[in-house]
Amino acid sequence: MALPPLQIAIVGLGNVGTGVAKILTEHPERIRQRSGRSVEIRRAVVRDLSKPRDVKLNPGVLTNDLESVIHDPNVQVAVELMGGIHPAREVMLALLAAGKDVVTANKALLCEHGDEIFECAKKYGRTVCFEAAVAGGIPIIAAVGQSMAGNQILGIQAILNGTTNYILSEMLLRGQSYEEALGQAQELGYAEADPTLDVNGTDAAQKLGILAQLSFGCKVTAADFHVSGIDKLERTDIQYAKELGYTIKLLARVHLVGGRLEMSVRPTLIRVDRPLAQIHGPFNAILLDGDVVGPVSYSGRGAGQLPTASAVAADIIDLAIGRAQLTFACLDLWREKSPFELVPLHEATSRYFLRLTVEDRPNVLAEVTGVLGRHGISLATLIQPEAPEVDDASAVQRVPLIIMTHRTSAGSLAAAERELDQLAAVHSPRMVLAVAD
Ligand code: NAP
Ligand code: HSE
């Protein structure tokens, strides 16, 4: 006997919500076949009923009355796509308490309040699906939560933000300015409602937090580890990196090192021949290392309406079949105490790229290298582009000095930077970027 249709509410019919509604309304037979039942959009909640919508829904479906949807007993699954923390947190808790399973793409909410939300789901016997919250259309939550469940994940290296990867690609490959590329990413629907979260690294950090929770059973928020974005980067850094044989990517990393977790999100130089250096545009990529399987890699569109909606649709189908409920009950999301501590930032080691602005006069190079040497920092490469000769011998020019270091600790580098600040010949701006192995 055929199951009755699954009735859902889409809470937020913006960029992603519209994509989900399109998939469900344009491919009902595909969805029915794969779910074993049809899926009906009973309600779609928005703030502003007068805004034009890019999808055709049945009369009476669109509403701005969130409360009536929360308390509608016929809604079995709510798809939260409003974004942000408030009121999304309160809405999600109310939906779970009202007996609905929830699908969400809201990484900000899950990273900050995942423990409360998962606990609430457990209390009411409900399920929360969040495939779309990390890396858009790439099925990484299923990969870590199910397909690699026989492994202890040892490390993750990833590009997790489509907006910043798009900006960096446009700047590198098409010579666009940062502002132009960011504007395009917003128009194309890749950016968050507040794009600061993309460019300052927060969005990638929230996604890494969710992956770390799933992989290592620890709650880590973006405030717990080093997070920096691409908002301070200059085109000249991208050019020097290219000259040295590297590409700059916003790299999210978490690795088990001696039983502790080293974790960061920061712009990082990656050798051009490495797989992650070849990921361009809104694509994301994730390299996982499992103790049984070894290295595994995924890539695909990490942002945008349909790629994200593709992941949401898969979660809805999984709930319709009843598969998501079984998986969710077994995910490693509720440990009281994390089995792994984080390595304090100053202890973490890396190679570094430094772009200093120095006076072009005798002994400056010796002063700078002297400081680095005193902190045990060994130099791998050094470039000082030639400044044009000037007639006035008393005029001191400022030139960039590019240094690539060998591996050192963040603590040693910070101490060296403090000492460099004391040198009269060293000026702003200064850029310090990590270099991947
Ligand atoms: P969006 O375009 O800003 O859409 C938000 C929708 O929620 C709009 O329809 C808005 O109504 C509605 N809404 C907001 N606050 C509301 C409230 N208080 N009551 C009722 N409705 C409310 O956002 P989006 O880009 O689709 O993103 C949605 C979620 O997906 C976010 O959590 C985001 O982080 C996540 N996500 C986005 C992408 C992407 O590529 N964009 C990828 C992965 C995950 P109005 O239309 O009336 O304003
Ligand atoms: N703003 C996000 C990004 C959307 O650019 O990656 C996908 O989560």
XYZ file of C-alpha atoms and ligand atoms in Angstrom:
493
model
C 0.000 0.000 0.000
C 1.363 3.431 -0.982
C 2.407 5.692 1.876
C 0.531 9.001 2.214
C 2.414 12.063 0.914
C 5.028 13.615 3.188
C 3.899 17.154 3.965
C 6.612 19.712 4.404
C 6.972 23.408 5.190
C 9.806 25.469 3.728
C 10.673 28.134 6.289
C 12.507 30.741 4.183
C 11.864 30.962 0.441
C 14.948 32.989 -0.518
C 17.828 31.820 -2.665
C 18.102 28.232 -1.368
C 14.429 27.809 -0.380
C 13.391 28.710 -3.922
C 15.829 26.109 -5.271
C 14.320 23.438 -3.015
C 10.778 24.372 -4.086
C 11.872 24.196 -7.745
C 13.322 20.692 -7.362
C 10.191 19.427 -5.593
C 7.726 21.036 -8.003
C 9.652 20.359 -11.233
C 10.574 16.712 -10.500
C 7.679 15.275 -8.466
C 7.880 11.821 -10.083
C 11.637 11.522 -9.435
C 11.101 12.509 -5.813
C 8.160 10.107 -5.414
C 10.104 7.187 -6.821
C 13.145 7.779 -4.657
C 11.159 8.540 -1.489
C 8.583 5.772 -1.891
C 5.913 8.475 -1.455
C 5.194 11.909 -2.828
C 6.418 15.038 -1.110
C 4.037 18.003 -0.887
C 4.913 21.575 -0.038
C 2.130 22.447 2.395
C 3.469 25.850 3.472
C 6.328 28.195 2.535
C 7.158 30.934 5.039
C 8.584 34.343 4.106
C 8.869 37.742 5.754
C 7.543 39.808 2.892
C 4.520 38.435 1.032
C 4.715 41.153 -1.609
C 8.179 40.145 -2.933
C 8.100 38.408 -6.320
C 9.050 34.713 -6.092
C 10.831 32.726 -8.764
C 8.808 29.542 -8.274
C 5.151 28.692 -8.758
C 3.430 27.324 -5.636
C -0.172 26.224 -5.099
C -2.561 28.948 -3.873
C -2.495 29.421 -0.086
C 0.964 27.849 0.361
C 2.902 31.116 0.790
C 2.505 32.657 4.248
C 4.208 35.016 6.662
C 2.524 33.368 9.644
C 5.349 31.313 11.122
C 3.402 30.390 14.289
C 0.582 28.768 12.313
C 3.146 26.605 10.495
C 4.895 25.575 13.713
C 1.544 24.466 15.138
C 0.162 22.850 11.978
C -0.056 19.135 12.880
C -0.049 18.179 9.199
C 3.461 19.530 8.647
C 5.774 16.588 9.273
C 9.064 18.067 8.093
C 10.190 21.703 8.303
C 13.007 22.906 6.063
C 14.679 25.828 7.850
C 16.244 28.114 5.237
C 15.822 31.504 6.846
C 19.456 31.676 7.973
C 21.155 33.515 10.856
C 21.038 32.691 14.559
C 17.984 34.621 15.747
C 15.136 33.903 15.366
C 16.261 30.708 13.543
C 17.355 29.095 16.851
C 14.027 29.734 18.570
C 12.108 28.662 15.445
C 14.041 25.412 15.149
C 13.583 24.535 18.826
C 9.842 25.260 18.518
C 9.545 23.127 15.368
C 11.257 20.184 17.091
C 9.119 20.595 20.216
C 6.037 20.616 17.958
C 7.070 17.179 16.672
C 8.561 18.029 13.297
C 11.748 16.689 11.828
C 13.950 19.494 10.565
C 16.216 19.907 7.537
C 18.562 22.890 7.645
C 21.432 24.501 5.746
C 22.196 26.817 8.651
C 25.851 26.229 9.588
C 26.010 29.376 11.719
C 23.239 28.053 13.924
C 24.542 24.475 14.104
C 28.099 25.521 14.878
C 27.061 27.862 17.696
C 24.003 26.025 19.085
C 24.211 22.522 17.587
C 24.447 20.873 21.016
C 21.224 22.527 22.206
C 19.415 21.724 18.959
C 20.555 18.100 18.823
C 19.658 17.659 22.499
C 16.193 19.092 21.821
C 15.757 16.743 18.838
C 16.729 13.821 21.044
C 14.295 14.903 23.777
C 11.370 15.001 21.332
C 12.471 11.951 19.327
C 13.010 14.029 16.206
C 15.711 14.166 13.528
C 17.819 17.071 12.275
C 19.368 16.744 8.792
C 22.072 19.176 7.758
C 23.829 17.933 4.620
C 23.493 21.387 3.009
C 25.164 23.141 5.942
C 28.672 22.094 4.853
C 30.093 22.423 1.324
C 26.808 22.960 -0.534
C 26.162 20.121 -2.957
C 29.042 17.869 -1.830
C 27.657 14.965 0.253
C 30.257 15.392 2.973
C 28.007 14.900 6.007
C 26.909 11.544 4.597
C 30.545 10.723 3.812
C 31.802 11.420 7.328
C 28.678 10.315 9.218
C 27.923 7.157 7.246
C 30.266 6.132 4.466
C 33.459 6.492 6.507
C 31.911 5.420 9.805
C 34.394 2.535 10.102
C 37.279 5.005 10.289
C 38.723 7.406 12.777
C 39.224 10.551 10.742
C 42.838 11.657 11.166
C 42.711 14.920 9.260
C 40.673 17.174 7.001
C 42.003 19.799 4.592
C 39.351 21.700 2.722
C 38.097 24.668 0.787
C 34.722 25.229 2.440
C 33.624 28.664 1.269
C 32.475 29.171 -2.305
C 32.346 32.970 -2.152
C 35.977 33.417 -1.173
C 37.138 30.743 -3.589
C 35.229 32.531 -6.339
C 36.809 35.879 -5.378
C 40.337 34.452 -5.247
C 39.854 32.683 -8.597
C 38.503 35.813 -10.283
C 41.410 37.879 -8.925
C 43.992 35.299 -10.023
C 42.603 34.155 -13.356
C 40.710 37.208 -14.613
C 42.500 40.077 -12.900
C 39.266 41.265 -11.249
C 39.405 43.501 -8.208
C 38.351 42.123 -4.832
C 35.292 44.401 -4.768
C 34.154 43.429 -8.298
C 34.499 39.728 -7.561
C 32.657 40.001 -4.227
C 29.793 41.889 -5.906
C 29.503 39.109 -8.505
C 29.540 36.395 -5.832
C 26.642 38.180 -4.136
C 24.708 38.495 -7.404
C 25.252 34.821 -8.170
C 23.756 33.832 -4.800
C 26.982 32.398 -3.308
C 27.419 34.859 -0.445
C 25.723 34.932 2.937
C 23.132 37.634 3.637
C 26.039 39.328 5.478
C 29.065 38.625 3.245
C 31.445 39.662 6.033
C 30.943 36.126 7.355
C 32.303 34.733 4.085
C 35.301 37.002 3.614
C 36.473 37.062 7.234
C 36.613 33.246 7.431
C 33.691 32.779 9.861
C 31.516 30.795 7.450
C 34.324 28.333 6.659
C 35.142 28.090 10.376
C 31.513 27.252 11.217
C 31.543 24.482 8.599
C 34.871 23.166 9.882
C 33.379 23.229 13.391
C 30.526 20.982 12.227
C 32.945 18.584 10.487
C 35.147 18.494 13.591
C 32.111 17.721 15.745
C 31.131 14.829 13.485
C 34.663 13.520 13.026
C 36.132 14.015 16.490
C 33.098 14.336 18.777
C 34.101 17.750 20.090
C 32.175 20.998 20.145
C 34.376 23.707 18.640
C 33.092 27.123 17.691
C 34.853 29.661 15.491
C 36.063 31.434 18.657
C 38.121 28.403 19.753
C 40.749 28.329 17.006
C 42.667 30.562 14.604
C 40.330 32.068 11.987
C 41.304 34.707 9.453
C 39.839 35.587 6.089
C 40.776 37.001 2.734
C 39.556 40.522 3.507
C 43.073 41.868 4.216
C 44.705 40.134 1.268
C 46.073 42.304 -1.534
C 46.423 41.489 -5.206
C 50.199 41.765 -4.781
C 50.140 38.760 -2.392
C 48.386 36.687 -5.032
C 51.015 37.779 -7.575
C 54.035 37.034 -5.361
C 52.534 33.673 -4.444
C 52.154 32.906 -8.159
C 55.777 33.889 -8.848
C 56.852 31.474 -6.148
C 54.741 28.638 -7.622
C 51.793 28.839 -5.213
C 48.083 29.731 -5.233
C 46.347 31.329 -2.254
C 43.238 29.554 -0.964
C 41.136 29.989 2.161
C 42.150 26.670 3.699
C 40.265 24.980 6.533
C 42.302 22.329 8.356
C 41.858 20.032 11.293
C 44.393 17.329 12.096
C 45.056 14.940 14.909
C 48.608 15.635 16.082
C 49.887 13.614 19.029
C 46.357 13.005 20.319
C 45.365 16.690 20.099
C 43.609 18.651 17.361
C 45.358 21.331 15.339
C 42.691 23.440 13.696
C 42.662 26.630 11.617
C 40.957 28.566 8.842
C 43.218 31.038 7.069
C 44.421 32.133 3.651
C 47.180 29.691 2.792
C 49.698 29.308 -0.010
C 49.282 25.939 -1.725
C 51.705 24.667 -4.381
C 50.074 25.029 -7.807
C 50.383 21.322 -8.582
C 48.400 20.232 -5.475
C 44.733 19.219 -5.959
C 43.320 21.982 -3.756
C 45.168 24.660 -5.772
C 43.189 23.594 -8.819
C 39.763 24.139 -7.260
C 38.363 27.340 -8.734
C 35.186 29.428 -8.729
C 32.386 28.520 -6.291
C 33.685 24.950 -6.023
C 34.663 23.462 -2.684
C 36.921 20.479 -2.079
C 37.559 18.289 0.921
C 40.481 15.919 1.466
C 39.840 13.466 4.276
C 42.274 11.053 5.816
C 40.722 7.976 7.437
C 42.805 5.557 9.501
C 41.401 2.577 7.591
C 40.684 3.883 4.105
C 43.517 6.436 3.800
C 43.032 9.600 1.743
C 39.636 10.318 0.158
C 38.702 13.464 -1.756
C 35.466 15.192 -2.717
C 34.835 18.265 -4.818
C 31.845 20.037 -6.283
C 29.829 23.216 -6.135
C 29.942 24.498 -2.587
C 27.561 27.429 -2.900
C 24.632 28.587 -4.968
C 20.943 27.898 -5.218
C 20.691 24.510 -6.910
C 23.816 22.802 -5.535
C 22.649 23.636 -2.011
C 19.061 22.704 -2.802
C 20.345 19.365 -4.137
C 21.671 18.520 -0.652
C 18.438 19.707 1.018
C 16.351 17.560 -1.370
C 18.457 14.506 -0.510
C 17.779 15.094 3.202
C 14.026 15.390 2.567
C 14.073 12.116 0.614
C 16.077 10.429 3.381
C 13.483 11.547 5.934
C 10.615 10.408 3.696
C 12.152 6.922 3.466
C 13.010 6.825 7.170
C 16.753 6.430 6.590
C 17.780 9.780 8.069
C 16.115 8.945 11.387
C 18.284 5.844 11.803
C 21.506 7.620 10.858
C 20.845 10.653 13.022
C 20.342 8.501 16.113
C 23.865 7.110 15.674
C 25.792 10.306 14.872
C 28.491 11.261 17.335
C 26.972 14.587 18.349
C 26.251 14.521 22.052
C 29.438 13.679 23.876
C 29.602 15.392 27.260
C 33.333 15.885 27.044
C 35.468 16.106 23.959
C 37.943 13.236 23.676
C 40.475 15.611 22.048
C 41.922 18.938 23.192
C 42.862 21.687 20.789
C 46.557 22.483 20.317
C 47.040 26.080 21.567
C 47.636 28.390 18.625
C 51.169 29.433 19.625
C 52.305 25.793 19.576
C 50.945 25.040 16.081
C 53.637 24.926 13.403
C 53.627 25.886 9.741
C 55.750 27.361 7.007
C 55.027 31.051 6.438
C 55.006 33.681 3.686
C 55.881 37.185 4.920
C 55.460 40.362 2.900
C 57.207 43.177 4.734
C 57.580 46.808 3.698
C 61.151 47.884 4.369
C 63.438 50.819 3.690
C 65.800 50.242 0.784
C 69.086 51.097 2.521
C 72.209 49.304 3.792
C 71.923 46.639 6.489
C 68.103 46.392 6.515
C 68.120 42.849 5.179
C 70.628 41.857 7.858
C 68.449 43.433 10.585
C 65.331 41.576 9.431
C 67.021 38.212 8.959
C 68.799 38.756 12.282
C 65.448 39.049 14.097
C 64.074 35.943 12.392
C 67.277 34.037 13.109
C 67.187 34.964 16.819
C 63.734 33.333 17.007
C 64.997 30.180 15.328
C 63.160 30.923 12.071
C 64.979 29.586 9.053
C 64.477 31.218 5.653
C 63.613 29.186 2.551
C 63.267 31.979 -0.062
C 63.740 35.718 -0.114
C 62.761 38.208 -2.834
C 63.365 41.924 -2.784
C 62.167 43.477 -6.044
C 64.476 46.194 -7.324
C 63.353 49.781 -6.641
C 63.960 52.362 -9.398
C 67.193 54.337 -8.916
C 66.518 57.910 -7.772
C 68.806 60.916 -8.185
C 68.339 62.158 -4.646
C 70.661 59.886 -2.651
C 69.125 61.062 0.630
C 65.590 59.858 -0.346
C 64.973 56.462 1.228
C 62.574 54.328 -0.780
C 60.320 51.641 0.644
C 60.235 48.250 -1.040
C 58.444 44.968 -0.446
C 60.496 42.159 1.042
C 59.040 38.691 0.488
C 60.232 35.881 2.729
C 59.230 32.232 2.785
C 60.227 30.495 5.993
C 60.818 26.886 6.870
C 58.486 25.356 9.452
C 58.246 27.287 12.698
C 55.750 27.728 15.539
C 53.125 30.480 15.503
C 54.524 31.554 18.886
C 58.066 32.066 17.496
C 56.704 33.955 14.524
C 54.566 36.223 16.726
C 57.589 36.999 18.916
C 59.675 37.801 15.812
C 56.901 40.041 14.490
C 56.870 41.991 17.739
C 60.606 42.561 17.371
C 60.298 43.511 13.692
C 57.787 46.177 14.781
C 60.593 47.812 16.770
C 62.877 48.189 13.726
C 62.894 51.724 12.276
C 63.361 50.325 8.773
C 60.249 48.105 8.841
C 56.913 49.732 8.022
C 53.290 48.836 7.306
C 51.788 47.064 5.494
C 52.839 43.593 6.525
C 51.180 40.359 5.442
C 51.740 36.984 7.077
C 50.227 33.902 5.463
C 50.562 30.208 6.179
C 52.118 27.913 3.575
C 50.752 24.379 3.223
C 53.215 21.461 3.157
P 18.124 34.301 1.761
O 18.144 34.355 0.286
O 18.416 35.545 2.546
O 16.661 33.764 2.180
C 16.160 33.825 3.493
C 14.650 33.548 3.439
O 14.178 33.469 4.773
C 13.843 34.633 2.744
O 12.802 34.069 2.005
C 13.266 35.457 3.911
O 12.023 36.053 3.601
C 13.075 34.364 4.931
N 13.147 34.875 6.310
C 14.185 35.436 6.923
N 13.870 35.772 8.187
C 12.563 35.415 8.347
C 11.656 35.516 9.428
N 12.005 36.052 10.587
N 10.405 35.042 9.249
C 10.030 34.501 8.070
N 10.866 34.354 7.002
C 12.105 34.832 7.161
O 19.121 33.193 2.308
P 19.738 31.939 1.505
O 20.932 32.351 0.733
O 18.647 31.200 0.832
O 20.304 31.079 2.732
C 19.445 30.329 3.552
C 20.281 29.436 4.467
O 21.045 28.549 3.671
C 21.295 30.178 5.345
O 21.396 29.524 6.586
C 22.603 30.031 4.582
O 23.736 30.106 5.423
C 22.424 28.640 4.036
N 23.213 28.295 2.853
C 23.234 29.125 1.792
C 23.959 28.772 0.659
C 24.032 29.662 -0.551
O 24.748 29.303 -1.494
N 23.338 30.786 -0.556
C 24.642 27.561 0.646
C 24.592 26.719 1.764
C 23.874 27.110 2.857
P 11.889 37.204 2.454
O 12.191 36.492 1.159
O 10.483 37.642 2.551
O 12.909 38.225 2.799
N 28.184 31.652 1.593
C 28.506 30.279 1.533
C 29.726 30.083 0.644
C 27.350 29.506 1.001
O 30.061 30.999 -0.110
O 30.332 29.022 0.702
C 27.542 28.014 1.075
O 27.526 27.591 2.398
